[in-house]
Coordinates of C-alpha atoms in Angstrom, one line a residue:
M1 CA 0.0 0.0 0.0
D2 CA 1.3 3.5 -0.9
G3 CA 1.6 6.0 1.9
P4 CA -1.0 8.7 2.1
L5 CA 1.6 11.3 1.0
T6 CA 3.1 9.2 -1.9
G7 CA 3.7 11.6 -4.8
V8 CA 4.3 14.6 -2.5
T9 CA 7.8 16.1 -2.8
V10 CA 9.1 18.1 0.2
V11 CA 12.3 20.2 -0.1
T12 CA 13.8 21.3 3.1
L13 CA 16.4 23.8 4.3
E14 CA 16.8 22.5 7.8
Q15 CA 19.1 22.3 10.8
A16 CA 19.0 20.6 14.2
V17 CA 15.7 19.0 15.2
S18 CA 12.5 21.0 14.6
A19 CA 12.3 21.1 10.8
P20 CA 14.0 17.7 10.5
M21 CA 11.3 16.2 12.7
C22 CA 8.6 17.9 10.5
T23 CA 10.1 16.5 7.3
R24 CA 10.9 13.0 8.8
T25 CA 7.2 12.8 9.8
L26 CA 6.1 13.7 6.3
G27 CA 8.5 11.1 4.9
D28 CA 7.1 8.5 7.3
F29 CA 3.7 9.1 5.6
G30 CA 5.3 8.4 2.2
A31 CA 6.4 11.9 1.0
R32 CA 9.7 12.2 -0.8
V33 CA 12.0 14.5 1.2
I34 CA 15.0 16.2 -0.4
K35 CA 17.3 17.8 2.2
V36 CA 19.3 20.7 0.8
E37 CA 22.5 21.1 2.8
N38 CA 25.4 23.4 2.9
P39 CA 28.4 21.8 1.1
G40 CA 30.7 23.0 3.8
G41 CA 29.4 20.6 6.5
G42 CA 25.7 20.2 6.0
D43 CA 23.2 20.2 8.8
F44 CA 25.2 21.1 11.9
A45 CA 23.4 18.3 13.8
R46 CA 25.5 15.9 11.8
H47 CA 28.4 16.9 14.1
Y48 CA 26.9 17.0 17.6
D49 CA 28.6 13.7 18.5
D50 CA 29.9 10.6 16.7
V51 CA 28.3 7.7 18.7
V52 CA 26.5 6.0 15.8
G53 CA 29.5 4.7 14.0
G54 CA 30.9 8.2 13.5
L55 CA 27.4 9.8 13.0
A56 CA 25.6 11.9 15.5
A57 CA 22.6 10.4 17.4
H58 CA 20.4 13.4 16.8
F59 CA 21.0 13.3 13.1
V60 CA 20.4 9.6 12.7
W61 CA 17.2 9.9 14.8
A62 CA 15.7 12.8 12.7
N63 CA 16.9 12.2 9.2
R64 CA 16.1 8.7 8.0
G65 CA 14.6 8.3 4.5
K66 CA 15.8 11.6 3.1
E67 CA 17.9 12.5 0.1
S68 CA 20.8 14.8 0.7
V69 CA 21.6 17.4 -2.0
A70 CA 24.6 19.7 -1.2
L71 CA 24.0 23.2 -2.7
N72 CA 25.8 26.4 -2.1
L73 CA 22.9 28.8 -1.8
K74 CA 25.4 31.8 -1.5
S75 CA 26.2 31.0 -5.2
Q76 CA 23.7 32.2 -7.8
A77 CA 24.2 28.9 -9.7
G78 CA 23.4 26.9 -6.5
L79 CA 20.3 29.1 -5.9
A80 CA 19.2 28.6 -9.4
V81 CA 19.4 24.8 -8.9
L82 CA 17.2 25.2 -5.8
H83 CA 14.6 27.1 -7.8
R84 CA 14.5 24.3 -10.5
L85 CA 14.0 21.9 -7.6
L86 CA 11.2 24.0 -6.2
D87 CA 9.5 24.1 -9.6
R88 CA 8.7 20.4 -9.0
A89 CA 8.1 20.5 -5.3
D90 CA 4.9 20.7 -3.2
V91 CA 6.3 21.9 0.1
L92 CA 9.4 23.9 1.2
V93 CA 10.2 23.6 4.9
S94 CA 12.9 25.8 6.6
N95 CA 14.2 26.7 10.0
L96 CA 17.1 28.8 9.2
T97 CA 18.2 31.8 11.3
P98 CA 15.8 34.8 11.3
G99 CA 15.9 36.7 8.0
T100 CA 17.8 34.1 6.0
T101 CA 15.1 33.0 3.7
A102 CA 14.2 36.6 2.9
R103 CA 17.9 37.4 2.1
L104 CA 17.9 34.4 -0.3
G105 CA 14.7 35.6 -2.0
L106 CA 12.8 32.6 -0.5
S107 CA 10.3 34.3 1.8
P108 CA 6.7 33.2 1.5
A109 CA 5.9 36.4 -0.5
D110 CA 8.8 35.7 -2.9
L111 CA 7.8 32.1 -3.3
E112 CA 4.1 33.0 -4.0
V113 CA 5.3 34.9 -7.1
R114 CA 7.9 32.5 -8.4
H115 CA 6.4 29.2 -7.2
P116 CA 2.7 29.9 -6.7
A117 CA 1.7 26.2 -6.1
L118 CA 4.3 25.7 -3.4
I119 CA 3.5 25.5 0.3
P120 CA 6.2 27.3 2.2
V121 CA 6.6 26.3 5.9
E122 CA 8.9 28.4 8.2
I123 CA 9.7 27.3 11.7
D124 CA 11.5 29.9 13.9
G125 CA 12.0 30.8 17.5
Y126 CA 9.6 33.6 18.4
G127 CA 7.6 34.5 15.4
P128 CA 7.7 37.8 13.5
G129 CA 6.7 41.2 14.9
G130 CA 7.8 41.0 18.5
P131 CA 10.8 42.2 20.5
L132 CA 12.4 38.7 20.5
S133 CA 11.8 38.0 16.8
H134 CA 15.5 38.6 15.9
K135 CA 16.9 36.1 18.4
R136 CA 18.4 32.7 17.8
A137 CA 16.3 30.1 19.5
Y138 CA 17.3 26.6 20.7
D139 CA 15.2 24.1 22.5
M140 CA 16.4 24.9 26.0
L141 CA 16.3 28.6 25.5
V142 CA 12.7 28.5 24.4
Q143 CA 11.8 26.1 27.2
A144 CA 13.3 28.6 29.6
E145 CA 11.6 31.6 28.0
S146 CA 8.2 30.0 27.9
G147 CA 8.2 29.0 31.6
A148 CA 8.5 25.2 31.0
C149 CA 11.6 24.9 33.1
S150 CA 9.9 26.6 36.0
V151 CA 7.3 23.8 36.2
T152 CA 9.9 21.0 35.8
G153 CA 12.3 19.7 38.5
R154 CA 11.9 20.8 42.1
P155 CA 11.3 24.1 43.9
G156 CA 14.5 26.1 43.7
A157 CA 16.0 23.6 41.3
P158 CA 14.3 24.1 37.9
A159 CA 15.1 21.7 35.0
K160 CA 14.8 21.4 31.3
P161 CA 12.4 18.7 30.3
G162 CA 14.6 15.9 29.1
P163 CA 13.4 15.4 25.5
P164 CA 13.6 18.4 23.2
V165 CA 9.9 19.1 23.4
A166 CA 10.0 22.6 21.9
D167 CA 11.8 21.3 18.8
V168 CA 9.8 18.1 18.4
C169 CA 6.4 19.6 19.0
S170 CA 7.1 22.6 16.8
G171 CA 8.1 20.1 14.1
L172 CA 4.9 18.1 14.6
Y173 CA 2.7 21.2 14.5
A174 CA 4.4 22.2 11.2
A175 CA 3.8 18.7 9.8
L176 CA 0.2 18.8 10.9
S177 CA -0.2 22.2 9.2
V178 CA 1.3 20.8 5.9
L179 CA -1.2 18.0 6.0
A180 CA -4.1 20.5 6.5
L181 CA -2.9 22.7 3.6
L182 CA -2.3 19.7 1.3
Y183 CA -5.8 18.5 2.1
G184 CA -7.2 22.0 1.4
R185 CA -5.3 22.2 -1.9
G186 CA -6.8 18.9 -2.9
R187 CA -10.3 20.3 -2.4
G188 CA -9.5 23.2 -4.7
G189 CA -8.5 25.7 -2.0
P190 CA -5.8 28.3 -2.8
P191 CA -2.2 27.5 -1.8
S192 CA -1.0 29.1 1.4
S193 CA 2.0 29.3 3.7
V194 CA 2.4 28.4 7.4
A195 CA 4.7 29.8 10.1
V196 CA 5.3 27.9 13.4
S197 CA 7.2 29.5 16.2
M198 CA 8.8 27.4 18.9
F199 CA 7.8 29.9 21.6
D200 CA 4.1 29.8 20.5
T201 CA 4.3 26.0 20.6
M202 CA 5.7 26.0 24.1
A203 CA 3.1 28.6 25.2
E204 CA 0.5 26.2 24.0
L205 CA 2.1 23.2 25.8
M206 CA 2.1 25.4 29.0
G207 CA -1.7 25.7 28.6
Y208 CA -2.6 24.1 32.0
P209 CA -0.1 26.1 34.2
L210 CA -0.8 29.3 32.4
T211 CA -4.6 28.9 32.7
Y212 CA -4.3 27.9 36.4
T213 CA -2.1 30.9 37.2
L214 CA -4.2 33.3 35.1
H215 CA -7.3 32.5 37.1
S216 CA -5.8 31.8 40.6
G217 CA -2.9 34.1 40.7
I218 CA -0.8 31.1 42.0
E219 CA 2.3 29.9 40.4
Q220 CA 2.4 26.1 41.0
Q221 CA 5.7 24.7 42.1
P222 CA 7.3 21.8 40.3
L223 CA 7.1 18.4 42.1
G224 CA 9.7 16.3 40.3
M225 CA 7.8 13.1 39.4
G226 CA 4.6 14.4 40.9
S227 CA 1.8 16.5 39.4
P228 CA 0.5 19.8 41.0
A229 CA -2.9 19.1 39.5
V230 CA -3.8 15.7 41.1
A231 CA -2.9 13.6 44.1
P232 CA -1.7 11.0 44.9
Y233 CA 0.4 10.9 41.7
G234 CA 4.1 10.1 41.9
A235 CA 7.1 7.8 42.2
Y236 CA 7.7 5.6 45.2
P237 CA 10.8 3.4 45.9
T238 CA 10.0 -0.3 46.3
G239 CA 11.5 -2.8 48.6
D240 CA 13.6 -4.4 45.9
G241 CA 15.4 -1.2 45.0
Q242 CA 13.2 -0.2 42.1
T243 CA 10.7 2.6 41.7
V244 CA 7.0 2.4 40.9
V245 CA 4.9 5.2 39.6
L246 CA 1.3 5.3 40.8
G247 CA -1.4 7.7 39.7
T248 CA -5.0 8.5 40.4
T249 CA -7.1 10.9 38.4
N250 CA -10.5 10.9 40.2
D251 CA -12.1 10.2 43.6
A252 CA -13.2 6.7 42.7
E253 CA -9.6 5.7 41.9
W254 CA -8.4 7.2 45.2
Q255 CA -10.9 5.1 47.1
R256 CA -9.7 2.0 45.4
L257 CA -6.1 2.8 46.0
A258 CA -6.7 3.5 49.7
R259 CA -8.9 0.5 50.4
E260 CA -7.8 -2.2 48.0
L261 CA -4.1 -1.4 47.5
L262 CA -3.0 0.1 50.8
G263 CA -5.6 -1.6 53.0
R264 CA -6.2 1.8 54.6
P265 CA -10.0 2.5 54.9
D266 CA -9.1 5.2 57.5
L267 CA -7.4 7.2 54.7
A268 CA -10.3 6.6 52.4
D269 CA -12.8 7.9 55.0
D270 CA -10.6 10.9 56.0
A271 CA -12.5 14.1 55.2
R272 CA -9.2 15.8 54.1
F273 CA -8.8 13.3 51.3
R274 CA -12.4 12.9 49.9
T275 CA -11.8 15.3 47.0
N276 CA -8.8 15.9 44.7
A277 CA -8.5 19.5 45.9
G278 CA -8.2 18.2 49.5
R279 CA -5.7 15.6 48.5
V280 CA -3.6 18.1 46.6
E281 CA -3.6 20.4 49.7
H282 CA -2.6 17.5 52.0
R283 CA -0.3 15.7 49.6
A284 CA 2.5 15.0 52.1
P285 CA 0.8 12.5 54.4
L286 CA -0.6 10.6 51.4
D287 CA 2.9 10.3 49.9
E288 CA 4.3 9.2 53.2
A289 CA 1.6 6.5 53.6
I290 CA 2.0 5.2 50.0
G291 CA 5.8 5.4 50.2
A292 CA 5.8 3.3 53.4
W293 CA 3.6 0.6 51.9
C294 CA 5.6 0.5 48.6
G295 CA 8.8 0.2 50.5
R296 CA 7.6 -3.0 52.2
H297 CA 7.0 -4.8 48.9
D298 CA 8.8 -5.5 45.7
L299 CA 7.9 -3.9 42.4
A300 CA 6.2 -7.0 40.9
Y301 CA 3.9 -7.3 43.9
V302 CA 3.0 -3.6 43.9
Q303 CA 2.2 -3.6 40.2
A304 CA 0.1 -6.8 40.4
R305 CA -1.9 -5.4 43.3
A306 CA -2.3 -2.0 41.5
D307 CA -3.5 -3.8 38.3
A308 CA -6.0 -5.8 40.3
A309 CA -7.4 -2.7 41.9
G310 CA -7.6 -0.8 38.6
I311 CA -4.9 1.7 39.6
G312 CA -2.6 3.2 36.9
N313 CA 1.0 2.2 37.4
A314 CA 4.3 2.1 35.7
R315 CA 7.9 1.1 36.3
Y316 CA 10.5 4.0 36.4
N317 CA 12.8 3.1 33.5
T318 CA 16.1 4.5 32.2
A319 CA 17.1 4.7 28.5
K320 CA 18.9 1.3 28.7
D321 CA 15.7 -0.3 30.2
V322 CA 13.6 1.1 27.3
L323 CA 16.0 -0.3 24.7
A324 CA 15.2 -3.8 25.9
H325 CA 11.5 -3.1 26.8
E326 CA 9.3 -6.1 26.3
Q327 CA 6.5 -4.0 24.9
L328 CA 8.6 -2.7 22.0
T329 CA 10.0 -6.2 21.4
A330 CA 6.6 -8.0 21.6
R331 CA 5.0 -5.5 19.1
E332 CA 8.0 -5.6 16.8
R333 CA 8.6 -1.9 16.9
W334 CA 12.3 -2.0 15.9
R335 CA 13.5 -2.0 12.3
E336 CA 16.9 -1.8 10.7
I337 CA 17.8 1.2 8.7
G338 CA 20.9 2.0 6.6
T339 CA 23.4 4.7 7.4
P340 CA 26.8 5.7 5.8
S341 CA 28.5 3.6 8.5
G342 CA 26.3 0.5 8.3
P343 CA 22.9 -0.7 9.4
V344 CA 21.5 0.4 12.8
P345 CA 18.2 -0.2 14.7
A346 CA 15.5 2.4 14.6
L347 CA 12.0 2.6 16.0
L348 CA 9.0 2.7 13.7
P349 CA 7.0 6.0 13.8
P350 CA 4.1 6.1 16.3
P351 CA 1.2 6.1 13.8
V352 CA 0.2 2.5 12.8
I353 CA -1.8 2.7 9.5
A354 CA -3.6 -0.5 8.5
G355 CA -2.0 -2.0 5.4
Y356 CA 0.9 0.5 5.2
D357 CA 4.5 -0.1 6.1
P358 CA 6.5 3.1 6.7
P359 CA 9.5 3.3 4.3
M360 CA 12.2 3.5 7.0
G361 CA 14.8 4.7 4.5
S362 CA 18.4 5.2 5.0
V363 CA 20.2 8.2 6.7
P364 CA 22.0 10.0 3.9
A365 CA 25.6 11.0 3.7
L366 CA 26.2 14.7 3.0
G367 CA 25.5 15.3 -0.7
E368 CA 24.9 11.6 -1.4
H369 CA 22.0 12.3 -3.8
T370 CA 23.3 15.5 -5.4
D371 CA 24.2 14.0 -8.8
A372 CA 21.0 11.8 -9.1
V373 CA 18.7 14.7 -8.2
L374 CA 20.4 17.1 -10.6
A375 CA 20.2 14.6 -13.4
E376 CA 16.5 14.2 -12.6
L377 CA 16.2 18.0 -13.1
G378 CA 17.7 17.7 -16.5
F379 CA 21.4 18.5 -15.8
A380 CA 23.8 16.5 -18.0
A381 CA 27.0 15.1 -16.5
P382 CA 29.2 18.0 -17.9
D383 CA 26.7 20.5 -16.5
I384 CA 27.0 18.9 -13.0
A385 CA 30.8 18.8 -13.3
A386 CA 30.8 22.5 -14.1
L387 CA 28.6 23.3 -11.2
R388 CA 30.9 21.3 -8.9
E389 CA 33.9 23.1 -10.3
R390 CA 32.3 26.5 -9.6
G391 CA 31.5 25.4 -6.0
A392 CA 27.8 25.5 -6.5
V393 CA 27.3 21.8 -5.6
R394 CA 29.0 19.1 -3.8

């Protein structure tokens, strides 16, 4: 079965994570993704580390299934090649530094004139028209600016959420926007452009704490593995040196946890704990009671009892634990993909579409597909050699 985006061509001028995650997602749905890179080193995420057989982990994660074309866009000849590529493309995704696409004549307004059927997508840090619009924006910087670090960690010890959520979620919002615009175009709607800022994305993800503070005037403090919104909800060491995470989301679940799991009807009947608001206010004695009970039992016993009582639970895992996780293995979520240094394991994308196997293509070497793509655009071998000699391509 073809992917839902088979036949769609995406050209991308991308670095780091946000735009690469957008285009990798589109590629997972069957789009052809042509990654245009600077011949002088390419996407700088290629060089973050060398742990994957000399390749960077970030780059391998976010760039499978793409074709790499090395063009010098500071050269008029290289820029002309890009425009020939855009003549055949459906989407252009970029996350270059502020003002770069405009300087290259690739702003949405420019593209509307020269490539009217193209959907331009720009991902930036703060969006145009504000006092921070000119600033460079990286995941941690935007997480700090948006307040996300203030609700992560512990009071007095803020932390960046571990995964690059500003980058990844901005990329996913951009991919979602592309799907919407492609759908609209298919129904006869006019072509359009989309801009996604990482700051706007993180402000959206901060929806709960922002709404709570707006209406209460209270800035909730981070609780590590807990939640300021509900209680009990947190991580508790078990008697065999592991950690269980237990959660309740309503009063009925709390009653089951107290009576069936802990065997503490006194807690279930305590007026302080009858509502979630009361349990949040009196969180400490609840955590103490749950922690004491978990500390007397091993993890398997705690989870079995929690499952029997209908209480949400999980094991606290590290990255090494997840690599060998039985859920991923049982559901055959790992595949092998090619890289310039040999095959490596990679996880399938999260959406499971009936009858469709995601392509799971190789991670490209810098400029690996330059000659093939240029030939496809009508350049003969001598023309490509001349472009290379002039420094326009690699």
